[in-house]
Amino acid sequence: MKISFDFEKPLAELQQQIDKVVQIEDKNKLDMSATIAELQTKLEQAQKDIYGNLTGWQKVQISRHPERPYTLQYIELMCDDFIELHGDRTVGDDKAIVGGFATLGGQTVMIIGHQKGRNTKERQFRNFGMANPEGYRKALRLMKLAEKFNKPVITLIDTPGAYPGLEAEERGQGEAIARNLLEMSVLKVPVICVIIGEGASGGALGIGIGDRVLMLDNSWYSVISPENCSTILWKTWENKERAAEVLKLTSTEMLKNKLIDGVVKEPLGGAHQDPVAMATILKKQLIKELKELKQKDVNQLVSERIDKFGSMGVVIEDEPEVAEPAAKQPE
């Protein structure tokens, strides 16, 4: 493991022991296969114990792993070809959101997603995956183009939030996201949204209205990040672990609360452990969902999509019983 978190230290230590035994075996020409096998068994059991009982905050950490696959890597691994389209035809081309036509399982789709960077230069170029208004307007332009040619839309969501800078607000950040919510809810083609990493606030929702909303197992989806939630409630970041639990932001909790439609399992340890396997799993799931959605009538798609999101957050309270007025006593 090149990069590991605190809760992964036992795994890193076991891996180091295995590496040392292998080195001794090679150097001294000894047969230490039994020792290696024993350590390997311990490592596999430790992996199952740790990754099978992750807390909300630990899943947030995994979702932010710097080696985790991003949108362009998924496109490269899942699609036979990809033609990237640029610009919103008004302001410019936002590098935090990428999109274009691609071939997935023999069918043409429009894929749109947030893109982060691997190093400092790339992260600045991609604005850390935080889109400006022109990014959301570019995404909408591509969705309408897909609708024109009757092609399904797939969005891959991975953002710490929409860019909160002054210039973004001046160019209408709130309006751009709100417009996308409106237009995506009535888009006349199948729409599948997948949270592949971070799904923070309106920045995620701006490309997150779909017939199917899926989450990778170690992703998160919430109105606010645990750190910011902790800052607001307790005036410090120190309670971020507690905030992550209270927010119910994991894929398991989101599915339980009927805010998403499914969870896509990741390779043991997270998508970054085996990006190829993760892309294969996701591709299979997307093809399955597309096959089901294509069998539905356009009006049915739109109606069900609106009903699904319209029913979220609805609270039905029992009306209080009104006491009947007492009978008037005869004078």
PDB file of N, CA and C in Angstrom, residues 55-118:
ATOM      1  N   THR A  55     -16.589   2.782   9.384  1.00  0.00           N
ATOM      2  CA  THR A  55     -17.466   3.836   9.889  1.00  0.00           C
ATOM      3  C   THR A  55     -17.767   4.822   8.761  1.00  0.00           C
ATOM      4  N   GLY A  56     -18.682   5.731   9.012  1.00  0.00           N
ATOM      5  CA  GLY A  56     -19.005   6.738   8.013  1.00  0.00           C
ATOM      6  C   GLY A  56     -17.798   7.572   7.640  1.00  0.00           C
ATOM      7  N   TRP A  57     -17.016   8.002   8.646  1.00  0.00           N
ATOM      8  CA  TRP A  57     -15.848   8.835   8.371  1.00  0.00           C
ATOM      9  C   TRP A  57     -14.779   8.066   7.604  1.00  0.00           C
ATOM     10  N   GLN A  58     -14.609   6.799   7.905  1.00  0.00           N
ATOM     11  CA  GLN A  58     -13.625   5.989   7.184  1.00  0.00           C
ATOM     12  C   GLN A  58     -14.006   5.838   5.708  1.00  0.00           C
ATOM     13  N   LYS A  59     -15.305   5.743   5.433  1.00  0.00           N
ATOM     14  CA  LYS A  59     -15.738   5.679   4.038  1.00  0.00           C
ATOM     15  C   LYS A  59     -15.507   7.015   3.332  1.00  0.00           C
ATOM     16  N   VAL A  60     -15.676   8.107   4.065  1.00  0.00           N
ATOM     17  CA  VAL A  60     -15.369   9.423   3.497  1.00  0.00           C
ATOM     18  C   VAL A  60     -13.897   9.495   3.122  1.00  0.00           C
ATOM     19  N   GLN A  61     -13.039   8.979   3.980  1.00  0.00           N
ATOM     20  CA  GLN A  61     -11.606   8.983   3.708  1.00  0.00           C
ATOM     21  C   GLN A  61     -11.279   8.177   2.448  1.00  0.00           C
ATOM     22  N   ILE A  62     -11.877   6.996   2.331  1.00  0.00           N
ATOM     23  CA  ILE A  62     -11.622   6.157   1.156  1.00  0.00           C
ATOM     24  C   ILE A  62     -12.125   6.839  -0.115  1.00  0.00           C
ATOM     25  N   SER A  63     -13.261   7.529  -0.020  1.00  0.00           N
ATOM     26  CA  SER A  63     -13.821   8.213  -1.195  1.00  0.00           C
ATOM     27  C   SER A  63     -12.888   9.306  -1.705  1.00  0.00           C
ATOM     28  N   ARG A  64     -12.004   9.809  -0.826  1.00  0.00           N
ATOM     29  CA  ARG A  64     -11.084  10.879  -1.192  1.00  0.00           C
ATOM     30  C   ARG A  64      -9.673  10.372  -1.491  1.00  0.00           C
ATOM     31  N   HIS A  65      -9.494   9.066  -1.529  1.00  0.00           N
ATOM     32  CA  HIS A  65      -8.153   8.512  -1.763  1.00  0.00           C
ATOM     33  C   HIS A  65      -7.593   9.054  -3.078  1.00  0.00           C
ATOM     34  N   PRO A  66      -6.378   9.589  -3.063  1.00  0.00           N
ATOM     35  CA  PRO A  66      -5.814  10.225  -4.274  1.00  0.00           C
ATOM     36  C   PRO A  66      -5.612   9.293  -5.449  1.00  0.00           C
ATOM     37  N   GLU A  67      -5.643   7.983  -5.215  1.00  0.00           N
ATOM     38  CA  GLU A  67      -5.478   7.030  -6.319  1.00  0.00           C
ATOM     39  C   GLU A  67      -6.809   6.453  -6.785  1.00  0.00           C
ATOM     40  N   ARG A  68      -7.895   6.955  -6.240  1.00  0.00           N
ATOM     41  CA  ARG A  68      -9.224   6.471  -6.620  1.00  0.00           C
ATOM     42  C   ARG A  68      -9.520   6.865  -8.070  1.00  0.00           C
ATOM     43  N   PRO A  69     -10.167   5.990  -8.845  1.00  0.00           N
ATOM     44  CA  PRO A  69     -10.471   6.329 -10.242  1.00  0.00           C
ATOM     45  C   PRO A  69     -11.398   7.533 -10.352  1.00  0.00           C
ATOM     46  N   TYR A  70     -11.110   8.390 -11.329  1.00  0.00           N
ATOM     47  CA  TYR A  70     -11.955   9.543 -11.614  1.00  0.00           C
ATOM     48  C   TYR A  70     -12.699   9.308 -12.927  1.00  0.00           C
ATOM     49  N   THR A  71     -13.493  10.272 -13.330  1.00  0.00           N
ATOM     50  CA  THR A  71     -14.377  10.109 -14.487  1.00  0.00           C
ATOM     51  C   THR A  71     -13.629   9.674 -15.749  1.00  0.00           C
ATOM     52  N   LEU A  72     -12.560  10.378 -16.111  1.00  0.00           N
ATOM     53  CA  LEU A  72     -11.858  10.063 -17.357  1.00  0.00           C
ATOM     54  C   LEU A  72     -11.258   8.659 -17.335  1.00  0.00           C
ATOM     55  N   GLN A  73     -10.828   8.198 -16.161  1.00  0.00           N
ATOM     56  CA  GLN A  73     -10.294   6.841 -16.079  1.00  0.00           C
ATOM     57  C   GLN A  73     -11.396   5.812 -16.257  1.00  0.00           C
ATOM     58  N   TYR A  74     -12.563   6.066 -15.667  1.00  0.00           N
ATOM     59  CA  TYR A  74     -13.692   5.158 -15.877  1.00  0.00           C
ATOM     60  C   TYR A  74     -14.076   5.103 -17.351  1.00  0.00           C
ATOM     61  N   ILE A  75     -14.103   6.269 -17.987  1.00  0.00           N
ATOM     62  CA  ILE A  75     -14.461   6.309 -19.407  1.00  0.00           C
ATOM     63  C   ILE A  75     -13.469   5.491 -20.223  1.00  0.00           C
ATOM     64  N   GLU A  76     -12.184   5.649 -19.922  1.00  0.00           N
ATOM     65  CA  GLU A  76     -11.146   4.909 -20.645  1.00  0.00           C
ATOM     66  C   GLU A  76     -11.288   3.408 -20.460  1.00  0.00           C
ATOM     67  N   LEU A  77     -11.637   2.991 -19.248  1.00  0.00           N
ATOM     68  CA  LEU A  77     -11.715   1.563 -18.942  1.00  0.00           C
ATOM     69  C   LEU A  77     -13.035   0.935 -19.378  1.00  0.00           C
ATOM     70  N   MET A  78     -14.117   1.717 -19.424  1.00  0.00           N
ATOM     71  CA  MET A  78     -15.438   1.149 -19.720  1.00  0.00           C
ATOM     72  C   MET A  78     -15.845   1.291 -21.178  1.00  0.00           C
ATOM     73  N   CYS A  79     -15.370   2.337 -21.851  1.00  0.00           N
ATOM     74  CA  CYS A  79     -15.900   2.674 -23.171  1.00  0.00           C
ATOM     75  C   CYS A  79     -14.927   2.335 -24.291  1.00  0.00           C
ATOM     76  N   ASP A  80     -15.491   1.989 -25.439  1.00  0.00           N
ATOM     77  CA  ASP A  80     -14.660   1.671 -26.604  1.00  0.00           C
ATOM     78  C   ASP A  80     -14.100   2.931 -27.246  1.00  0.00           C
ATOM     79  N   ASP A  81     -14.836   4.019 -27.168  1.00  0.00           N
ATOM     80  CA  ASP A  81     -14.340   5.294 -27.692  1.00  0.00           C
ATOM     81  C   ASP A  81     -15.025   6.433 -26.941  1.00  0.00           C
ATOM     82  N   PHE A  82     -14.447   7.628 -27.070  1.00  0.00           N
ATOM     83  CA  PHE A  82     -14.985   8.789 -26.354  1.00  0.00           C
ATOM     84  C   PHE A  82     -14.617  10.054 -27.116  1.00  0.00           C
ATOM     85  N   ILE A  83     -15.616  10.854 -27.422  1.00  0.00           N
ATOM     86  CA  ILE A  83     -15.405  12.134 -28.093  1.00  0.00           C
ATOM     87  C   ILE A  83     -15.790  13.233 -27.116  1.00  0.00           C
ATOM     88  N   GLU A  84     -14.795  13.902 -26.543  1.00  0.00           N
ATOM     89  CA  GLU A  84     -15.080  14.941 -25.556  1.00  0.00           C
ATOM     90  C   GLU A  84     -15.581  16.207 -26.238  1.00  0.00           C
ATOM     91  N   LEU A  85     -16.599  16.790 -25.639  1.00  0.00           N
ATOM     92  CA  LEU A  85     -17.178  18.033 -26.135  1.00  0.00           C
ATOM     93  C   LEU A  85     -16.934  19.130 -25.105  1.00  0.00           C
ATOM     94  N   HIS A  86     -16.687  20.347 -25.587  1.00  0.00           N
ATOM     95  CA  HIS A  86     -16.236  21.415 -24.704  1.00  0.00           C
ATOM     96  C   HIS A  86     -17.169  22.626 -24.746  1.00  0.00           C
ATOM     97  N   GLY A  87     -17.151  23.376 -23.639  1.00  0.00           N
ATOM     98  CA  GLY A  87     -17.752  24.697 -23.600  1.00  0.00           C
ATOM     99  C   GLY A  87     -19.254  24.747 -23.396  1.00  0.00           C
ATOM    100  N   ASP A  88     -19.695  25.887 -22.828  1.00  0.00           N
ATOM    101  CA  ASP A  88     -21.121  26.110 -22.612  1.00  0.00           C
ATOM    102  C   ASP A  88     -21.714  27.067 -23.645  1.00  0.00           C
ATOM    103  N   ARG A  89     -20.891  27.488 -24.601  1.00  0.00           N
ATOM    104  CA  ARG A  89     -21.289  28.405 -25.692  1.00  0.00           C
ATOM    105  C   ARG A  89     -21.622  29.813 -25.172  1.00  0.00           C
ATOM    106  N   THR A  90     -21.203  30.108 -23.946  1.00  0.00           N
ATOM    107  CA  THR A  90     -21.473  31.440 -23.393  1.00  0.00           C
ATOM    108  C   THR A  90     -20.229  32.044 -22.744  1.00  0.00           C
ATOM    109  N   VAL A  91     -19.647  31.323 -21.771  1.00  0.00           N
ATOM    110  CA  VAL A  91     -18.505  31.851 -21.024  1.00  0.00           C
ATOM    111  C   VAL A  91     -17.204  31.152 -21.386  1.00  0.00           C
ATOM    112  N   GLY A  92     -17.195  29.821 -21.293  1.00  0.00           N
ATOM    113  CA  GLY A  92     -15.959  29.094 -21.570  1.00  0.00           C
ATOM    114  C   GLY A  92     -16.118  27.620 -21.285  1.00  0.00           C
ATOM    115  N   ASP A  93     -14.990  26.934 -21.193  1.00  0.00           N
ATOM    116  CA  ASP A  93     -14.985  25.493 -20.952  1.00  0.00           C
ATOM    117  C   ASP A  93     -14.489  25.225 -19.541  1.00  0.00           C
ATOM    118  N   ASP A  94     -15.370  24.739 -18.691  1.00  0.00           N
ATOM    119  CA  ASP A  94     -15.018  24.426 -17.305  1.00  0.00           C
ATOM    120  C   ASP A  94     -14.347  23.053 -17.266  1.00  0.00           C
ATOM    121  N   LYS A  95     -13.091  23.027 -16.810  1.00  0.00           N
ATOM    122  CA  LYS A  95     -12.332  21.772 -16.789  1.00  0.00           C
ATOM    123  C   LYS A  95     -12.724  20.854 -15.639  1.00  0.00           C
ATOM    124  N   ALA A  96     -13.536  21.346 -14.701  1.00  0.00           N
ATOM    125  CA  ALA A  96     -13.958  20.510 -13.579  1.00  0.00           C
ATOM    126  C   ALA A  96     -15.047  19.522 -13.974  1.00  0.00           C
ATOM    127  N   ILE A  97     -15.695  19.754 -15.110  1.00  0.00           N
ATOM    128  CA  ILE A  97     -16.698  18.824 -15.631  1.00  0.00           C
ATOM    129  C   ILE A  97     -16.315  18.453 -17.055  1.00  0.00           C
ATOM    130  N   VAL A  98     -16.267  17.158 -17.325  1.00  0.00           N
ATOM    131  CA  VAL A  98     -15.968  16.669 -18.667  1.00  0.00           C
ATOM    132  C   VAL A  98     -17.173  15.902 -19.191  1.00  0.00           C
ATOM    133  N   GLY A  99     -17.286  15.809 -20.509  1.00  0.00           N
ATOM    134  CA  GLY A  99     -18.413  15.082 -21.072  1.00  0.00           C
ATOM    135  C   GLY A  99     -18.288  14.910 -22.569  1.00  0.00           C
ATOM    136  N   GLY A 100     -19.033  13.948 -23.080  1.00  0.00           N
ATOM    137  CA  GLY A 100     -19.033  13.721 -24.512  1.00  0.00           C
ATOM    138  C   GLY A 100     -19.699  12.395 -24.845  1.00  0.00           C
ATOM    139  N   PHE A 101     -19.816  12.121 -26.138  1.00  0.00           N
ATOM    140  CA  PHE A 101     -20.395  10.855 -26.588  1.00  0.00           C
ATOM    141  C   PHE A 101     -19.376   9.730 -26.437  1.00  0.00           C
ATOM    142  N   ALA A 102     -19.870   8.556 -26.040  1.00  0.00           N
ATOM    143  CA  ALA A 102     -19.015   7.382 -25.882  1.00  0.00           C
ATOM    144  C   ALA A 102     -19.801   6.137 -26.255  1.00  0.00           C
ATOM    145  N   THR A 103     -19.082   5.059 -26.504  1.00  0.00           N
ATOM    146  CA  THR A 103     -19.717   3.783 -26.797  1.00  0.00           C
ATOM    147  C   THR A 103     -19.555   2.865 -25.597  1.00  0.00           C
ATOM    148  N   LEU A 104     -20.682   2.463 -25.017  1.00  0.00           N
ATOM    149  CA  LEU A 104     -20.684   1.610 -23.832  1.00  0.00           C
ATOM    150  C   LEU A 104     -21.475   0.350 -24.142  1.00  0.00           C
ATOM    151  N   GLY A 105     -20.795  -0.781 -24.168  1.00  0.00           N
ATOM    152  CA  GLY A 105     -21.482  -2.035 -24.454  1.00  0.00           C
ATOM    153  C   GLY A 105     -22.171  -2.047 -25.803  1.00  0.00           C
ATOM    154  N   GLY A 106     -21.570  -1.389 -26.795  1.00  0.00           N
ATOM    155  CA  GLY A 106     -22.117  -1.384 -28.140  1.00  0.00           C
ATOM    156  C   GLY A 106     -23.183  -0.344 -28.398  1.00  0.00           C
ATOM    157  N   GLN A 107     -23.482   0.506 -27.425  1.00  0.00           N
ATOM    158  CA  GLN A 107     -24.499   1.544 -27.614  1.00  0.00           C
ATOM    159  C   GLN A 107     -23.911   2.918 -27.306  1.00  0.00           C
ATOM    160  N   THR A 108     -24.380   3.918 -28.030  1.00  0.00           N
ATOM    161  CA  THR A 108     -23.893   5.278 -27.836  1.00  0.00           C
ATOM    162  C   THR A 108     -24.586   5.927 -26.647  1.00  0.00           C
ATOM    163  N   VAL A 109     -23.785   6.525 -25.770  1.00  0.00           N
ATOM    164  CA  VAL A 109     -24.317   7.216 -24.599  1.00  0.00           C
ATOM    165  C   VAL A 109     -23.597   8.555 -24.460  1.00  0.00           C
ATOM    166  N   MET A 110     -24.220   9.445 -23.702  1.00  0.00           N
ATOM    167  CA  MET A 110     -23.574  10.698 -23.333  1.00  0.00           C
ATOM    168  C   MET A 110     -23.089  10.548 -21.889  1.00  0.00           C
ATOM    169  N   ILE A 111     -21.774  10.630 -21.681  1.00  0.00           N
ATOM    170  CA  ILE A 111     -21.215  10.513 -20.340  1.00  0.00           C
ATOM    171  C   ILE A 111     -20.701  11.879 -19.889  1.00  0.00           C
ATOM    172  N   ILE A 112     -21.120  12.277 -18.707  1.00  0.00           N
ATOM    173  CA  ILE A 112     -20.735  13.565 -18.129  1.00  0.00           C
ATOM    174  C   ILE A 112     -20.294  13.321 -16.694  1.00  0.00           C
ATOM    175  N   GLY A 113     -19.227  13.972 -16.268  1.00  0.00           N
ATOM    176  CA  GLY A 113     -18.794  13.753 -14.896  1.00  0.00           C
ATOM    177  C   GLY A 113     -17.813  14.781 -14.380  1.00  0.00           C
ATOM    178  N   HIS A 114     -17.700  14.837 -13.066  1.00  0.00           N
ATOM    179  CA  HIS A 114     -16.696  15.691 -12.439  1.00  0.00           C
ATOM    180  C   HIS A 114     -15.320  15.072 -12.637  1.00  0.00           C
ATOM    181  N   GLN A 115     -14.310  15.915 -12.778  1.00  0.00           N
ATOM    182  CA  GLN A 115     -12.949  15.426 -12.942  1.00  0.00           C
ATOM    183  C   GLN A 115     -12.009  16.145 -11.985  1.00  0.00           C
ATOM    184  N   LYS A 116     -11.274  15.363 -11.197  1.00  0.00           N
ATOM    185  CA  LYS A 116     -10.259  15.901 -10.290  1.00  0.00           C
ATOM    186  C   LYS A 116      -8.877  15.660 -10.886  1.00  0.00           C
ATOM    187  N   GLY A 117      -7.850  16.063 -10.169  1.00  0.00           N
ATOM    188  CA  GLY A 117      -6.488  15.890 -10.655  1.00  0.00           C
ATOM    189  C   GLY A 117      -5.676  14.970  -9.770  1.00  0.00           C
ATOM    190  N   ARG A 118      -4.577  14.454 -10.320  1.00  0.00           N
ATOM    191  CA  ARG A 118      -3.715  13.538  -9.578  1.00  0.00           C
ATOM    192  C   ARG A 118      -2.584  14.250  -8.845  1.00  0.00           C
TER     193      ARG A 118
END
